[in-house]
């Protein structure tokens, strides 16, 4: 069998460690076996003595890695290196690499744009932000409708005149409600249609990938597994290798979405891009509102996520695409929490909680007026009752014939 030699800087339970028999075991070992066995290869693990090899110097002259695990990878002593390696520019240009999976910073880059909800959605959201007052508005509209019928019926009781105080209160209150709704609609519309209305979120961008008009741009096809079930069809995936191609495509195509694991797209790409090219359009990293990367964290250290862990591969590794898909595919949130981590630790992975929801605007608050509006609603209902009692009283005084429902429903 052709061995696959893997180097790493230190043991890390439950990733890779020696068991009581002196054998290497752990999640990493299991995953490499899933890759090696189908292609007829065996595994060898190189745990270097850093007193002999020195330390890894990622910022060496001309990107040369002459020490540590990266040095072993460069001089063909090992086939792959794994460890807490960040995606630095020198490493990424010198070695093949797989995206990290313990802590996964997903970046989606596209042209700057804002998404404005429809008019009725904005009004609905604005009215719903009123809280309890929304119920008062709804009930008052029902009361107003019933009052219109009663006021129509009142025409038969001319002798009531100015003695009906309930009718006056109903009219005044409903004028107030109508005025409030009128202002809420137009003030809310202006508020929600401002420039800061709503910037596109990560979840919305991922959802767009399921639509036919979205085009996903990547530098490496192995990155796509980060999308899980949201990966678009192959016909809408474009692989662009150079920086100029990526920027030109994203700026020219409003439906183009670029995916990378780099935290800062502009910082990484500005090195070889002229001012004219970098200013072709305003690019932005889509905000990670659902904090998707935290669901890939294995354990915590002093309350913080563990460092980034990823692999660097030599070009001679066979089936690199299959390898990357195996590694990433096993480390989705469900697998880690329910299978891989409990297998070695006897407990679920400590997945950070989802962050609180982010609002694109501050809801209109009436915390100190809830009682006031509630009393108005009660008063409106009481006014209708008073008015009905007045009708009964005048019927008794005038000895008017019983109610004619045809008149009421006219």
XYZ file of C-alpha atoms in Angstrom:
410
model
C 0.000 0.000 0.000
C 1.118 3.542 -0.721
C 1.230 5.335 2.651
C -0.210 8.760 3.250
C 2.060 10.608 5.667
C 0.407 13.206 7.881
C 2.212 15.713 10.099
C 0.854 17.802 12.963
C 2.436 20.077 15.577
C 0.903 18.640 18.754
C -1.590 16.152 20.125
C -5.107 17.453 20.654
C -7.845 15.385 22.275
C -10.268 14.388 20.760
C -8.821 15.338 17.368
C -5.673 13.201 17.355
C -3.862 11.572 20.298
C -2.213 8.318 21.390
C -4.357 5.759 23.194
C -3.181 3.446 25.970
C -1.671 1.114 23.346
C 0.399 3.901 21.818
C -1.727 4.045 18.660
C -2.874 7.261 17.066
C -6.619 7.711 17.367
C -9.211 10.461 17.309
C -11.602 12.222 14.951
C -8.859 13.160 12.474
C -7.642 9.574 12.271
C -11.162 8.298 11.598
C -11.678 10.793 8.794
C -8.361 10.008 7.138
C -9.225 6.317 7.230
C -12.479 7.096 5.417
C -10.351 8.616 2.663
C -7.387 6.204 2.605
C -9.100 2.811 2.698
C -11.177 3.183 -0.527
C -8.058 4.139 -2.523
C -5.915 1.340 -1.043
C -3.608 3.515 1.051
C -2.342 3.242 4.607
C -1.768 6.040 7.113
C 1.442 7.176 8.790
C 1.475 9.988 11.323
C 4.548 12.173 11.812
C 4.733 13.919 15.159
C 7.867 16.099 14.778
C 10.370 16.935 17.481
C 10.361 20.712 17.344
C 13.697 20.931 19.155
C 15.140 19.388 16.017
C 12.941 20.870 13.284
C 12.539 24.306 14.848
C 9.270 26.218 14.594
C 7.027 26.946 11.650
C 7.800 30.363 10.207
C 4.932 31.314 7.854
C 6.496 34.714 7.125
C 9.816 33.402 5.858
C 11.671 34.941 2.934
C 9.861 34.465 -0.395
C 7.264 32.246 1.264
C 9.784 29.449 1.965
C 8.736 27.094 4.756
C 11.993 25.592 5.970
C 11.065 24.496 9.502
C 8.353 22.736 11.432
C 5.433 20.869 9.889
C 5.271 23.155 6.858
C 8.945 22.491 6.221
C 8.277 18.746 6.237
C 5.480 19.277 3.749
C 7.686 21.401 1.520
C 10.558 18.887 1.362
C 8.246 15.908 0.741
C 8.759 14.338 4.170
C 4.992 14.293 4.675
C 1.975 14.488 2.381
C -0.312 16.631 4.521
C -0.118 18.961 7.495
C -2.880 19.634 9.956
C -3.036 22.029 12.852
C -4.105 25.460 14.045
C -3.029 27.188 10.861
C -4.743 30.375 9.815
C -5.266 30.988 6.111
C -2.338 33.327 5.615
C -1.470 34.564 2.169
C 1.963 32.872 2.049
C 0.577 29.463 2.974
C -2.352 29.711 0.601
C -0.115 30.493 -2.374
C 2.499 27.837 -1.498
C 0.306 24.824 -0.693
C -3.008 23.253 -1.546
C -5.353 23.543 1.399
C -8.774 22.490 2.579
C -11.118 24.942 4.313
C -11.071 24.751 8.095
C -13.989 22.980 9.697
C -13.602 23.416 13.465
C -14.253 27.141 13.188
C -15.546 28.125 9.814
C -15.640 31.822 8.853
C -18.015 31.820 5.912
C -17.689 34.914 3.788
C -20.019 35.814 0.958
C -18.956 38.858 -1.046
C -21.137 40.724 -3.487
C -21.971 44.219 -4.677
C -23.260 46.624 -2.075
C -27.035 46.777 -2.124
C -30.033 47.244 0.148
C -33.223 45.209 0.130
C -36.439 47.190 0.611
C -39.516 45.188 1.634
C -42.801 45.774 -0.153
C -45.108 48.585 1.008
C -47.575 46.269 2.739
C -44.777 44.336 4.467
C -43.356 47.579 5.827
C -46.733 48.752 7.092
C -47.446 45.375 8.651
C -44.095 45.304 10.446
C -44.523 48.875 11.642
C -48.034 48.340 13.008
C -47.006 45.067 14.665
C -44.253 46.935 16.500
C -46.966 48.838 18.372
C -47.462 45.804 20.595
C -50.679 45.922 22.639
C -51.864 48.993 20.767
C -52.181 46.862 17.636
C -54.998 44.941 19.314
C -56.603 48.217 20.389
C -56.565 49.431 16.783
C -58.112 46.198 15.530
C -60.854 46.211 18.160
C -61.612 49.891 17.559
C -62.170 49.236 13.865
C -64.695 46.546 14.743
C -66.411 48.905 17.178
C -66.424 51.680 14.584
C -68.161 49.409 12.086
C -70.818 48.474 14.604
C -71.295 52.142 15.503
C -71.951 53.061 11.884
C -74.828 50.606 11.830
C -76.163 51.959 15.114
C -75.800 55.575 13.965
C -77.772 54.704 10.854
C -80.462 53.177 13.023
C -80.483 56.305 15.215
C -82.146 58.323 12.445
C -85.467 56.980 13.628
C -84.978 58.547 17.052
C -84.957 62.249 16.277
C -86.069 63.131 19.751
C -82.773 61.856 21.244
C -80.927 64.972 19.999
C -78.035 66.190 22.123
C -78.888 63.888 25.002
C -76.736 61.043 23.580
C -73.263 61.413 25.067
C -72.080 57.931 24.029
C -72.344 58.771 20.326
C -70.193 61.867 20.723
C -67.475 59.905 22.517
C -67.483 57.192 19.829
C -67.114 59.753 17.063
C -64.260 61.595 18.777
C -62.405 58.376 19.614
C -62.645 56.953 16.108
C -61.470 60.222 14.588
C -58.445 59.882 16.870
C -57.874 56.280 15.756
C -58.173 57.202 12.079
C -55.709 60.068 12.542
C -53.264 57.742 14.318
C -53.470 55.122 11.565
C -53.002 57.774 8.891
C -49.822 59.042 10.543
C -48.569 55.528 11.301
C -48.848 54.503 7.652
C -46.978 57.459 6.202
C -44.517 57.953 9.037
C -43.771 54.221 9.088
C -43.344 54.156 5.319
C -40.823 56.985 5.440
C -39.008 55.390 8.362
C -38.621 51.971 6.766
C -37.709 53.236 3.311
C -34.649 55.131 4.566
C -31.135 54.244 3.406
C -30.533 52.140 6.522
C -33.597 50.017 5.978
C -32.148 46.586 5.527
C -28.875 45.222 4.234
C -28.797 41.744 2.820
C -28.118 39.077 5.442
C -26.290 35.778 5.151
C -29.456 33.706 5.426
C -31.073 35.714 2.615
C -28.006 35.302 0.433
C -27.957 31.555 1.017
C -31.652 31.427 0.183
C -30.959 33.192 -3.101
C -28.618 30.362 -4.087
C -31.667 28.153 -4.528
C -33.031 30.513 -7.178
C -32.282 30.115 -10.859
C -30.787 33.588 -11.343
C -28.004 33.332 -8.724
C -24.432 32.590 -9.797
C -21.912 31.331 -7.246
C -18.232 32.133 -7.799
C -15.496 30.157 -6.024
C -11.738 29.798 -6.322
C -11.809 26.124 -5.329
C -14.677 23.710 -5.939
C -13.983 21.985 -2.598
C -15.242 25.077 -0.778
C -18.802 24.392 -1.760
C -19.505 21.889 0.965
C -19.694 24.773 3.406
C -23.154 25.442 2.006
C -24.513 21.987 2.894
C -28.014 21.733 1.375
C -27.848 25.298 0.023
C -25.229 24.464 -2.609
C -26.556 25.503 -6.034
C -26.540 23.247 -9.070
C -23.257 22.808 -10.952
C -24.624 24.749 -13.915
C -24.628 27.924 -11.806
C -21.163 27.519 -10.266
C -18.275 29.484 -11.769
C -14.642 28.828 -10.820
C -12.413 31.900 -11.212
C -8.775 31.662 -10.165
C -7.462 35.225 -10.389
C -8.287 38.268 -8.325
C -9.065 40.434 -11.336
C -11.553 37.907 -12.708
C -13.400 37.661 -9.398
C -13.725 41.422 -8.897
C -14.717 42.054 -12.512
C -17.429 39.386 -12.413
C -18.888 40.409 -9.055
C -19.003 44.060 -10.116
C -20.599 43.366 -13.495
C -23.165 40.751 -12.448
C -25.716 41.806 -9.773
C -26.631 38.146 -9.235
C -23.036 37.015 -8.689
C -22.084 35.866 -5.193
C -18.446 35.153 -4.355
C -17.597 32.642 -1.626
C -14.319 32.466 0.260
C -13.049 31.584 3.711
C -11.051 34.782 3.995
C -12.243 37.119 6.708
C -11.394 40.295 4.815
C -11.842 40.092 1.066
C -10.571 43.586 0.269
C -7.466 43.316 2.470
C -6.369 40.082 0.815
C -7.035 41.124 -2.765
C -5.787 44.704 -2.723
C -2.157 43.546 -2.943
C -2.187 43.054 -6.719
C -5.154 45.237 -7.689
C -4.733 48.784 -8.932
C -6.843 51.639 -7.562
C -8.965 51.745 -10.710
C -9.723 48.033 -10.541
C -10.375 47.892 -6.789
C -12.749 50.841 -7.065
C -14.826 49.322 -9.851
C -17.730 48.894 -7.428
C -18.482 48.829 -3.725
C -18.011 45.290 -2.445
C -19.198 44.122 0.924
C -18.975 41.001 3.040
C -22.475 39.791 3.795
C -23.086 40.037 7.534
C -23.032 36.689 9.290
C -26.262 37.243 11.198
C -26.986 33.588 11.916
C -23.421 33.014 13.146
C -23.128 29.880 11.040
C -19.445 29.319 11.795
C -20.050 28.749 15.515
C -21.944 25.557 14.737
C -18.664 24.031 13.545
C -16.804 24.634 16.818
C -15.435 21.572 18.616
C -15.343 22.398 22.313
C -14.320 25.669 23.911
C -11.173 26.969 25.581
C -11.688 29.373 28.475
C -15.112 30.174 27.111
C -13.810 30.936 23.616
C -13.998 28.869 20.415
C -11.052 26.600 19.673
C -8.502 27.848 17.096
C -8.971 27.321 13.408
C -7.927 23.835 12.261
C -7.350 23.013 8.630
C -5.233 20.847 6.359
C -2.514 21.770 3.899
C -2.017 19.158 1.190
C 0.799 18.304 -1.162
C -0.061 18.370 -4.865
C 0.640 14.644 -5.144
C -2.308 13.659 -2.922
C -4.754 11.705 -5.077
C -8.464 12.483 -5.097
C -8.063 15.780 -3.244
C -11.593 16.760 -4.122
C -12.960 13.591 -2.560
C -10.772 14.099 0.510
C -12.016 17.645 1.089
C -15.620 16.583 0.717
C -15.143 13.720 3.199
C -13.557 15.980 5.797
C -16.056 18.805 5.515
C -19.023 16.500 5.104
C -18.436 14.762 8.424
C -18.177 17.999 10.344
C -21.591 19.549 9.988
C -23.318 20.625 13.186
C -25.481 17.511 13.555
C -22.625 15.051 13.036
C -20.317 16.801 15.473
C -22.892 17.248 18.196
C -24.555 13.836 17.937
C -21.783 11.491 16.744
C -18.126 12.511 16.445
C -17.649 14.495 19.624
C -19.694 12.193 21.942
C -17.815 9.188 20.525
C -14.617 10.367 22.208
C -15.806 12.751 24.913
C -19.008 11.090 26.103
C -20.922 14.345 25.800
C -22.167 16.642 23.022
C -19.965 19.336 21.553
C -20.356 22.671 23.277
C -22.018 24.631 20.514
C -22.361 28.339 21.276
C -25.947 29.590 21.411
C -27.397 31.442 18.462
C -27.028 35.219 18.778
C -30.097 37.370 19.400
C -32.043 38.473 16.354
C -30.829 41.625 14.661
C -33.348 44.297 13.760
C -32.941 46.564 10.793
C -34.736 49.360 12.609
C -35.836 50.097 16.157
C -39.508 49.160 16.724
C -41.774 52.055 17.618
C -42.241 51.754 21.374
C -45.298 52.863 23.340
C -44.357 51.284 26.650
C -45.676 54.169 28.725
C -48.898 54.573 26.759
C -50.209 51.011 26.834
C -52.471 51.699 29.828
C -53.733 54.905 28.234
C -54.669 53.208 24.964
C -56.152 50.253 26.818
C -58.400 52.640 28.764
C -59.426 54.283 25.496
C -60.356 50.884 24.108
C -62.405 50.094 27.214
C -63.994 53.523 27.023
C -64.975 52.969 23.412
C -66.611 49.671 24.286
C -68.421 51.266 27.241
C -69.625 54.091 25.008
C -71.361 51.579 22.768
C -73.003 49.986 25.808
C -74.117 53.418 27.061
C -75.532 54.222 23.656
C -77.543 50.989 23.580
C -78.868 51.725 27.057
C -79.896 55.185 25.864
C -81.794 53.640 22.969
C -83.642 51.328 25.344
C -84.410 54.247 27.655
C -85.835 56.381 24.832
C -87.856 53.427 23.562
C -89.371 53.150 26.969
C -90.077 56.893 27.178
C -91.514 57.229 23.695
C -93.250 53.853 23.546
C -91.724 53.250 20.105
C -92.487 50.013 18.292
C -89.935 47.179 18.728
C -86.706 47.062 16.726
C -87.022 46.519 13.010
C -83.993 44.472 11.956
C -84.512 45.488 8.349
C -83.842 49.060 9.396
C -80.783 48.058 11.430
C -79.252 46.137 8.533
C -80.185 48.675 5.907
